[in-house]
Coordinates of C-alpha atoms in Angstrom, one line a residue:
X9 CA 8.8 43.6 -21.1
X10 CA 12.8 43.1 -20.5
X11 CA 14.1 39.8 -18.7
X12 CA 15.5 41.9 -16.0
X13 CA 12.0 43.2 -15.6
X14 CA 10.6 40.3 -15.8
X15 CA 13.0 39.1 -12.9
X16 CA 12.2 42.4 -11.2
X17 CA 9.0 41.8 -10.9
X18 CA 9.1 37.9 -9.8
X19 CA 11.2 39.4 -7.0
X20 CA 8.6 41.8 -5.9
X21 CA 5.9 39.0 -6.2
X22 CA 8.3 36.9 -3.8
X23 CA 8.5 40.0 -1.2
X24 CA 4.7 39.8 -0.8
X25 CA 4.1 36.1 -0.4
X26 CA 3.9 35.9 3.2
X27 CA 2.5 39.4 3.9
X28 CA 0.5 40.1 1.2
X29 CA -0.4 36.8 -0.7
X30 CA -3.4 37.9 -2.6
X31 CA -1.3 40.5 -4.2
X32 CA 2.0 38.1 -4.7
X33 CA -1.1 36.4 -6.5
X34 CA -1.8 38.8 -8.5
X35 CA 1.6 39.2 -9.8
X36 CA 2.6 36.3 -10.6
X37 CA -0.8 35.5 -12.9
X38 CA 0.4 39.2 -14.4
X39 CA 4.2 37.2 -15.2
X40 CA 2.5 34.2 -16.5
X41 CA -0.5 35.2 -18.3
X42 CA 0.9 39.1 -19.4
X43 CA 2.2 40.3 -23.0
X44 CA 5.6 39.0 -22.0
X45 CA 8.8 37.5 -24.3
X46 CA 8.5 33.6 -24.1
X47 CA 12.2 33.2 -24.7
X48 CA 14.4 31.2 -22.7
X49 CA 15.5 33.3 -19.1
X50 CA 11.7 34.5 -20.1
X51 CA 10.4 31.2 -19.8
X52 CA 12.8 30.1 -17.1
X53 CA 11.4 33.3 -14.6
X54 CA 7.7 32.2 -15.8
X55 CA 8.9 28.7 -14.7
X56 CA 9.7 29.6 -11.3
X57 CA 6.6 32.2 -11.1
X58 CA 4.2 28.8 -11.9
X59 CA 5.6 27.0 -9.2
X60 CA 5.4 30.0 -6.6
X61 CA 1.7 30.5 -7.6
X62 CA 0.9 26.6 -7.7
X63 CA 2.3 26.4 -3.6
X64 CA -0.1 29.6 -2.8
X65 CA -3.1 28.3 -4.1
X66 CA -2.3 25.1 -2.1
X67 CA -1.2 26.9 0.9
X68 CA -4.8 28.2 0.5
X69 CA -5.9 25.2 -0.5
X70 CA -7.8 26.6 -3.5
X71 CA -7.7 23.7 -5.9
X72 CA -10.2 25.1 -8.0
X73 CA -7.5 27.8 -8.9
X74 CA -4.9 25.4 -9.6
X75 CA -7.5 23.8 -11.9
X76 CA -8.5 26.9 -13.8
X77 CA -5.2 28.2 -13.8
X78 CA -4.4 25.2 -16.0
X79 CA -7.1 26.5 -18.5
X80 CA -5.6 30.0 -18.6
X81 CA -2.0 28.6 -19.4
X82 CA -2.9 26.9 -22.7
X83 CA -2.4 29.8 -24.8
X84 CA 1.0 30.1 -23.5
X85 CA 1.7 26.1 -23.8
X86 CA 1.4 26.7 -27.8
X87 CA 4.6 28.7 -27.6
X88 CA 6.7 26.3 -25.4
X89 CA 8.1 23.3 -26.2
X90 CA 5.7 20.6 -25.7
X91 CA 8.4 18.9 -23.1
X92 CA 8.1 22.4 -21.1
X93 CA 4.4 22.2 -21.4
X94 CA 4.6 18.5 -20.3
X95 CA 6.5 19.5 -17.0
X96 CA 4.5 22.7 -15.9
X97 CA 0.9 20.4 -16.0
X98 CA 2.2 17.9 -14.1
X99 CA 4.2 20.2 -11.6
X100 CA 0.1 22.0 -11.1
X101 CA -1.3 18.3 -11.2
X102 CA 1.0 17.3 -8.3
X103 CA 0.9 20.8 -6.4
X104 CA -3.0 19.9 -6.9
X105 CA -3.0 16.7 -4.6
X106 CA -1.3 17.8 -2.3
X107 CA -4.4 20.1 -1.4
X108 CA -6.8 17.9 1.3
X109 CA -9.7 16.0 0.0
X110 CA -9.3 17.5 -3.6
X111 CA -9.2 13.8 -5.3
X112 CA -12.7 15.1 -7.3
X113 CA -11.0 18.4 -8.3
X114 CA -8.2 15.8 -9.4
X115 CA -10.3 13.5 -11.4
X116 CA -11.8 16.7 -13.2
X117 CA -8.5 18.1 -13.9
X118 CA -7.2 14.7 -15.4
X119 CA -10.1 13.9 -17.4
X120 CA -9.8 17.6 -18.7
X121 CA -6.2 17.4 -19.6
X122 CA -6.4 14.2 -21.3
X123 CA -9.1 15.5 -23.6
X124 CA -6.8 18.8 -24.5
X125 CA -3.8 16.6 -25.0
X126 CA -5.8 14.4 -27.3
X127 CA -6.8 17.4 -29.6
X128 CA -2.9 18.9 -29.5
X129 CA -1.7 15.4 -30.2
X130 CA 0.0 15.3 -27.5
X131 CA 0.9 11.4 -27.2
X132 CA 3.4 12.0 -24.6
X133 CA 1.9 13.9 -22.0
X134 CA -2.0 12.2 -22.6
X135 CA -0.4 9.0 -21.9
X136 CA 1.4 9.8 -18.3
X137 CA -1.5 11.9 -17.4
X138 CA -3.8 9.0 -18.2
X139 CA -1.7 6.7 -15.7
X140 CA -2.3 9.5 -13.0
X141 CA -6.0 9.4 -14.1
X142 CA -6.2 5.2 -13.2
X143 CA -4.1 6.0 -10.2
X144 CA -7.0 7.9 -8.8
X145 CA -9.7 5.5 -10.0
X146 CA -7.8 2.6 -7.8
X147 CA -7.9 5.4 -4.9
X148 CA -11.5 6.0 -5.5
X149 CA -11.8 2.5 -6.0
X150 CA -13.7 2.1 -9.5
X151 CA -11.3 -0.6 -10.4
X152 CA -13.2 -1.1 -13.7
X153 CA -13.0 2.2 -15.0
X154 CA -9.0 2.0 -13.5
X155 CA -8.7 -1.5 -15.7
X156 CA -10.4 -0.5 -18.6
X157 CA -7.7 2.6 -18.8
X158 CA -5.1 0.5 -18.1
X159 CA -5.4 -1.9 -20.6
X160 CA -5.7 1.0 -23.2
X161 CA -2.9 2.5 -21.8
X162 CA -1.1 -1.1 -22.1
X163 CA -1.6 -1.6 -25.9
X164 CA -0.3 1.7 -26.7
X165 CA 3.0 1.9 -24.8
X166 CA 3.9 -1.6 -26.1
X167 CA 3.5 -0.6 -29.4
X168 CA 5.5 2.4 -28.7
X169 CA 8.2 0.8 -26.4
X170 CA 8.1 2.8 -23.6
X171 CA 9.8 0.7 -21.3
X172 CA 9.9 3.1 -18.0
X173 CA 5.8 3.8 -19.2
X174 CA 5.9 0.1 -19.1
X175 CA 7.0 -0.2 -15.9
X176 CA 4.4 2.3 -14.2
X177 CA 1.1 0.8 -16.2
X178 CA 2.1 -2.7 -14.9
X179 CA 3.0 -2.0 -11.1
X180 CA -0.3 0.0 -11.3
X181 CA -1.8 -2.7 -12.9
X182 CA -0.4 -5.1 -10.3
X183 CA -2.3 -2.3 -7.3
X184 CA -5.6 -2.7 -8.9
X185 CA -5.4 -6.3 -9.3
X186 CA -4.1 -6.9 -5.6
X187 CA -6.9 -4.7 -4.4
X188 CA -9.9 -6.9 -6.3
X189 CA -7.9 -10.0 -4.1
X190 CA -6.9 -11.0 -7.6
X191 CA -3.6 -12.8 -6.8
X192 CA -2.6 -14.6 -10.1
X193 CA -2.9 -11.5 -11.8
X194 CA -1.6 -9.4 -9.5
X195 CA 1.6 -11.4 -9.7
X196 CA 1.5 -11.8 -13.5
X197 CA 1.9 -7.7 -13.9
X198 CA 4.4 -7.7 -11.6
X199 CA 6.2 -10.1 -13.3
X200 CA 6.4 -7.8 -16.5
X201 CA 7.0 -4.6 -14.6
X202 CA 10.0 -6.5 -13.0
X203 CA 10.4 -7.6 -16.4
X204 CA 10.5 -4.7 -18.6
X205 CA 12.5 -2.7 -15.4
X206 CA 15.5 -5.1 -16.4
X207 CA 15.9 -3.9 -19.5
X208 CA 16.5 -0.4 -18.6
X209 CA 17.6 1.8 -15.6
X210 CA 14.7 3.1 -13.5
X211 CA 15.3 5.5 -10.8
X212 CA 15.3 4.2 -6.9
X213 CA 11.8 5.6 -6.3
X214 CA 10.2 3.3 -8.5
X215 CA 12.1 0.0 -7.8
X216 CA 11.4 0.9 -3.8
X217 CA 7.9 1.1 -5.7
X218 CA 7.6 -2.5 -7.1
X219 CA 9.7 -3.6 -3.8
X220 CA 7.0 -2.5 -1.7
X221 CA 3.9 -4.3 -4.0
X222 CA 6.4 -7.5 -3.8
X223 CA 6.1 -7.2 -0.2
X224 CA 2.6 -6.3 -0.5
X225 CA 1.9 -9.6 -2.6
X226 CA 4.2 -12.2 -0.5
X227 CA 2.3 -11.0 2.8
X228 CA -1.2 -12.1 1.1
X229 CA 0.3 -15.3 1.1
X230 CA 1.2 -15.3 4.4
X231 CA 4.8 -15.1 3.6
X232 CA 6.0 -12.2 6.1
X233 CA 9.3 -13.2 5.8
X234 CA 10.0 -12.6 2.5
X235 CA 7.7 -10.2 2.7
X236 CA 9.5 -8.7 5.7
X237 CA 12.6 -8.3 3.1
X238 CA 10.8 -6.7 0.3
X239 CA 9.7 -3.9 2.8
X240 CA 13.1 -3.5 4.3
X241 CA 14.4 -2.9 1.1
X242 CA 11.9 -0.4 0.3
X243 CA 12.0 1.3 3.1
X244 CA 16.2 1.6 2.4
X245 CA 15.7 3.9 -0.5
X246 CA 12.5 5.4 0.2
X247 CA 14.8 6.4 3.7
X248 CA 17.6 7.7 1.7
X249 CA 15.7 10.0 -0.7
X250 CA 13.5 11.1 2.3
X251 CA 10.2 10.4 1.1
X252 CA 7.4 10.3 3.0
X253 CA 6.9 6.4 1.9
X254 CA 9.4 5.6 3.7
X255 CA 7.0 5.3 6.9
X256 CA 4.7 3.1 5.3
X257 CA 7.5 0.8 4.3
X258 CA 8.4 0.8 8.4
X259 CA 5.1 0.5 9.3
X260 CA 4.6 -2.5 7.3
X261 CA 8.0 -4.0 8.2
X262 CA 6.5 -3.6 11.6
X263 CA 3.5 -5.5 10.6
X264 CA 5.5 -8.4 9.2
X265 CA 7.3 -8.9 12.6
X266 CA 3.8 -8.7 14.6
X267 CA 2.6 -11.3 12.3
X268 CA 5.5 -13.6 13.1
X269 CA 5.0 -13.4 16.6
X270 CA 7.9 -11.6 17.0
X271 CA 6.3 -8.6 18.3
X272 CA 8.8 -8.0 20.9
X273 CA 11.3 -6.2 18.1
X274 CA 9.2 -3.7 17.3
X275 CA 10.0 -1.6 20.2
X276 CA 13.8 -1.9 18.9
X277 CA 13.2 -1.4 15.7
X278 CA 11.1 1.7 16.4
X279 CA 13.9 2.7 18.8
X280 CA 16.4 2.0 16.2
X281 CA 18.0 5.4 14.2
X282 CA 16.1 4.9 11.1
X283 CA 13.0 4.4 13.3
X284 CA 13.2 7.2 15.3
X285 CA 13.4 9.3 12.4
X286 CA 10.0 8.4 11.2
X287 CA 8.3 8.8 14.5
X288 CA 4.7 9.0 14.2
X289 CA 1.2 8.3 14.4
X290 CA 1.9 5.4 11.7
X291 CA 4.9 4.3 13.8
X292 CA 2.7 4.7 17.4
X293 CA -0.2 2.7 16.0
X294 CA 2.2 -0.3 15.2
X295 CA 3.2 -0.2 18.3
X296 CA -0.2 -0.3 19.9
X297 CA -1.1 -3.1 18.0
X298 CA 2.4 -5.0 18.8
X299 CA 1.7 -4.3 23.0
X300 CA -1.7 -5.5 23.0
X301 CA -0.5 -8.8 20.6
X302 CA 2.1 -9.0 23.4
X303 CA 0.1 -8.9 26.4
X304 CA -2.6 -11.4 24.7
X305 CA -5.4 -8.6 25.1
X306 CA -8.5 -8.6 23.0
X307 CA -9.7 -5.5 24.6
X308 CA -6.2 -3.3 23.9
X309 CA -6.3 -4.5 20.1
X310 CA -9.9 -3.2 19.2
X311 CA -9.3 0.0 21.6
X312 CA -6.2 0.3 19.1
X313 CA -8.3 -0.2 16.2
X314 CA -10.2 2.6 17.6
X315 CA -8.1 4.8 18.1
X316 CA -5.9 4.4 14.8
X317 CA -8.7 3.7 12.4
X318 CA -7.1 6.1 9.9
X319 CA -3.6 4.1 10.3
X320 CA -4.9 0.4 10.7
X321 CA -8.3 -0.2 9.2
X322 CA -7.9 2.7 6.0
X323 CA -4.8 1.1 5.3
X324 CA -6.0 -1.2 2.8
X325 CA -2.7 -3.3 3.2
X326 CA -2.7 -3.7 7.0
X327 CA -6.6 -4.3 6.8
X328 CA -6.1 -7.5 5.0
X329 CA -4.3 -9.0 7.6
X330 CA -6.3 -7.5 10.7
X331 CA -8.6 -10.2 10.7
X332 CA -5.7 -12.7 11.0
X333 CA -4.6 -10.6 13.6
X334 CA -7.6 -10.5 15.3
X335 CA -8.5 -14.5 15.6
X336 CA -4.7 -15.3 16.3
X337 CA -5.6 -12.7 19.5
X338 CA -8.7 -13.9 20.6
X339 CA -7.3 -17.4 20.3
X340 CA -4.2 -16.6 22.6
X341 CA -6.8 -14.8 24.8
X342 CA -8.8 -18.1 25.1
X343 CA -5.7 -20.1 25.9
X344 CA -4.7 -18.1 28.5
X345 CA -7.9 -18.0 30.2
X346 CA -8.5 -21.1 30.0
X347 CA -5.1 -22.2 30.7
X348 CA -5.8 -23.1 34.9
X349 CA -8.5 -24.7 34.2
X350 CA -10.4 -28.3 33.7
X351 CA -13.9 -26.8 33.5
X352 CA -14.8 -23.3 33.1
X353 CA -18.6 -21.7 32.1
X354 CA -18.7 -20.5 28.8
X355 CA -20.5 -17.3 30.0
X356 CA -18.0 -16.4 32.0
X357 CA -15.4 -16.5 29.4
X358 CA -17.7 -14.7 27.5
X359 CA -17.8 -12.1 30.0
X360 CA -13.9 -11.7 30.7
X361 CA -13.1 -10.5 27.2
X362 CA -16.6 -8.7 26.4
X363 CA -17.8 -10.5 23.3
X364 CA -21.3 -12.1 23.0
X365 CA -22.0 -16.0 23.7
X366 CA -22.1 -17.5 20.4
X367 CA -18.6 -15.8 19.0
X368 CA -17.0 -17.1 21.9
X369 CA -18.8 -20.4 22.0
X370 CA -18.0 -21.0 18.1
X371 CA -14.5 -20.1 17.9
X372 CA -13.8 -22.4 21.2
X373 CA -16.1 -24.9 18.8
X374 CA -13.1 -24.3 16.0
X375 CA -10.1 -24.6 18.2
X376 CA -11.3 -27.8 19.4
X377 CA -11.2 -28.9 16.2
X378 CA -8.3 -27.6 15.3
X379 CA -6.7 -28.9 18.1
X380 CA -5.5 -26.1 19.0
X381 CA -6.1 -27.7 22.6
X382 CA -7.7 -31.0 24.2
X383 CA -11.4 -29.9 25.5
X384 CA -15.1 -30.7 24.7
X385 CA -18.0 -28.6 24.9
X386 CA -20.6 -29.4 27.5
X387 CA -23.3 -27.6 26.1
X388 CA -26.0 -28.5 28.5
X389 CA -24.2 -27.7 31.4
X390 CA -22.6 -24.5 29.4
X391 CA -19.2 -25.7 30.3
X392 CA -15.9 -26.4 28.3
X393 CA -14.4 -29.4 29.6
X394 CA -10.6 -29.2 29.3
X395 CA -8.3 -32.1 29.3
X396 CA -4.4 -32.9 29.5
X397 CA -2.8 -33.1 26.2
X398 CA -2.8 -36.9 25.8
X399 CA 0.8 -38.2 25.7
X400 CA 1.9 -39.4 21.6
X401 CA 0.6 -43.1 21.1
X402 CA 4.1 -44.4 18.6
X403 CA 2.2 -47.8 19.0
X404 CA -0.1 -47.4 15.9
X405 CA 2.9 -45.4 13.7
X406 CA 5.2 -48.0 14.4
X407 CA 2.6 -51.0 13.4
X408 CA 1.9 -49.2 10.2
X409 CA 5.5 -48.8 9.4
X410 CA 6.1 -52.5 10.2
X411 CA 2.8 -53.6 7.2
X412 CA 4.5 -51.0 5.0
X413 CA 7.6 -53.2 5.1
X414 CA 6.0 -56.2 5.0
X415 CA 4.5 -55.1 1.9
X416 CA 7.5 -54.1 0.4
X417 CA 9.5 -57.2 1.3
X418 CA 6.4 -59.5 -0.2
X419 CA 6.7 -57.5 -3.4
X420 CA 10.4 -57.9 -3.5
X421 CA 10.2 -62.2 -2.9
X422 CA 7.5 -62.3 -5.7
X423 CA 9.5 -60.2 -8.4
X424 CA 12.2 -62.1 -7.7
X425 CA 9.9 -65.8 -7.9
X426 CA 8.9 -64.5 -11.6
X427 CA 12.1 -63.9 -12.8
X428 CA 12.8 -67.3 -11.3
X429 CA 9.6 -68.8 -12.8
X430 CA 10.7 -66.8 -16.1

């Protein structure tokens, strides 16, 4: 068939996508899989045909179509270049994921491609297809199988030098490692993705990538203001490419302010240009969670939990710091109850924020200790007894720093009386 035919009949195929999908289907498998010419405005039309037939499937979310559509296409990838070929399975592996709840039909297709590239020798494209193929074991969390690719993957690219490669194997390696609570680790690949990104240019994408895991890592050491930086820097370049990341890097900068009580910025920051852009359920839950953290209530943070469980306790990075969260609340929610008071019954405390006896009677158990106030627990009466905060003895400082110069002085007069001696 001619190129202009070829073109012609493209055109037609686009006429019937919205009206008439099935047969716009139909058409564009005939472009793709017919007795064309594969040269180039042949393969440029076929191009642009694949990526028309990839978004109907997903429209339709068919992913079993993508998938087999990949099948069908392998006698045409023999006659590409294998750099072509490399681009068209990964355009239908992306296309694939964005189709709902198609992480198994993912998986399948991976595994499947990996296995063709490896008997086509196709180094290149097995490799990057194997790093999507880890990406989902982390997602589907069989971290073993996820390190046990990695590291393969690892020993490979080194020996090959692939620097940006590099760069995605440790940041992934970094994920999987901060998921198992692994910190040293975690931080070690992180150093050599930061590492090996200095020694070439990597696109914005994928430093707002290793910004937002730097984040991720200084927050599990309770560092949220570093942390804070990390995210606002992702959240920059994810914002100025527009991609949909760019919400998480919010929502976590959101995060990082709740958990320096400075909870009453997020409304401002959410209010803020860049924050009204992203407006969302992501955005909304944050702000939940920052209300009930300002109005000291127990009862509006687990109604947010709730509510958002998709957005707060999915989120695997926000549900590491929920528990935090959480005591820091019910300890505020404690200390304001008990604030007018010298005695109060434990039951009733119990009672006001609807938890049972013993939570409420160990973690006022803790605080004591703590000393996160002055109080005792009158267990037979079931009463906490709460006291003034005893004014600062200096008595018992300043007598100790008075014998620790004593001591020094004597030292002094006998170094000196065995030189004299000497």
């Amino acid at each position: 068939m001619a190129n202009h035919s070829l073109g012609e009949l493209y055109a037609s195929a686009q006429e019937l996508e919205e009206a008439q999908p099935q047969q716009a289907i139909s058409k564009f498998r005939d472009i793709l899989l017919g007795e064309q010419a594969n040269d180039a405005e042949s393969i440029k039309v076929k191009e642009q045909a694949l990526q028309s037939l990839a978004n109907l499937y997903a429209k339709q979310h068919d992913a079993s179509s993508l998938r087999k559509l990949l099948t069908d296409l392998r006698p045409l990838f023999t006659l590409i270049p294998k750099a072509k070929t490399a681009k068209i399975v990964r355009t239908v592996i992306d296309t694939i994921a964005t189709v709902p709840n198609s992480t198994s039909v993912q998986l399948e297709v991976c595994k499947e491609q990996v296995q063709w590239a490896q008997a086509e020798k196709r180094t290149f494209l097995r490799q990057r297809i194997e790093v999507r193929l880890a990406t989902l074991y982390l997602e589907t969390r069989d971290y073993t199988a996820a390190i046990s690719l990695i590291g393969k993957l690892l020993t490979e690219v080194k020996r090959l030098d692939d620097k940006l490669l590099l760069v995605d194997i440790h940041l992934l390696e970094s994920r999987v490692h901060t998921a198992l609570r692994n910190s040293p680790k975690a931080k070690a690949a992180l150093t050599a993705a930061r590492t090996a990104a200095n020694a070439i240019y990597i696109p914005p994408a994928l430093q707002a990538e290793i910004d937002t895991q730097s984040g991720t890592l200084h927050a599990e050491e309770k560092d949220y203001k570093t942390a804070y930086s990390y995210f606002f820097e992702a959240f920059e370049q994810f914002n100025a490419l527009d991609d949909h990341k760019a919400v998480l890097s919010l929502k976590y900068m959101l995060l990082c302010k709740i958990m320096l009580s400075s909870a009453e910025e997020v409304p401002s920051m959410i209010s803020s240009k860049a924050g009204l852009k992203h407006a969302g359920i992501e955005v909304d839950a944050m702000r939940t969670i920052a209300r009930a953290y300002q109005d000291r209530s127990l009862q509006g943070f687990q109604e947010a939990l709730k509510e958002h469980e998709e957005q707060l306790v999915k989120d695997p990075v926000v549900h590491t710091h929920l528990s935090a969260l959480y005591d820091t609340l019910l300890e505020q929610n404690l200390i304001r109850l008990i604030e007018p008071f010298s005695c109060v019954q434990i039951q009733h405390l119990a009672e006001l924020i609807s938890l049972p006896l013993e939570t409420v009677l160990n973690k006022l158990a803790q605080m004591i200790l703590d000393k996160k106030f002055a109080g005792t627990l009158d267990q037979g009466a079931g009463c906490l007894d709460v006291f003034e905060e005893p004014p600062a003895d200096e008595i018992y400082p300043a007598a100790l720093k008075t014998f620790s110069n004593m001591g020094h002085v004597v030292d002094t007069l006998f170094n000196r009386s065995q030189k004299i001696m000497a």
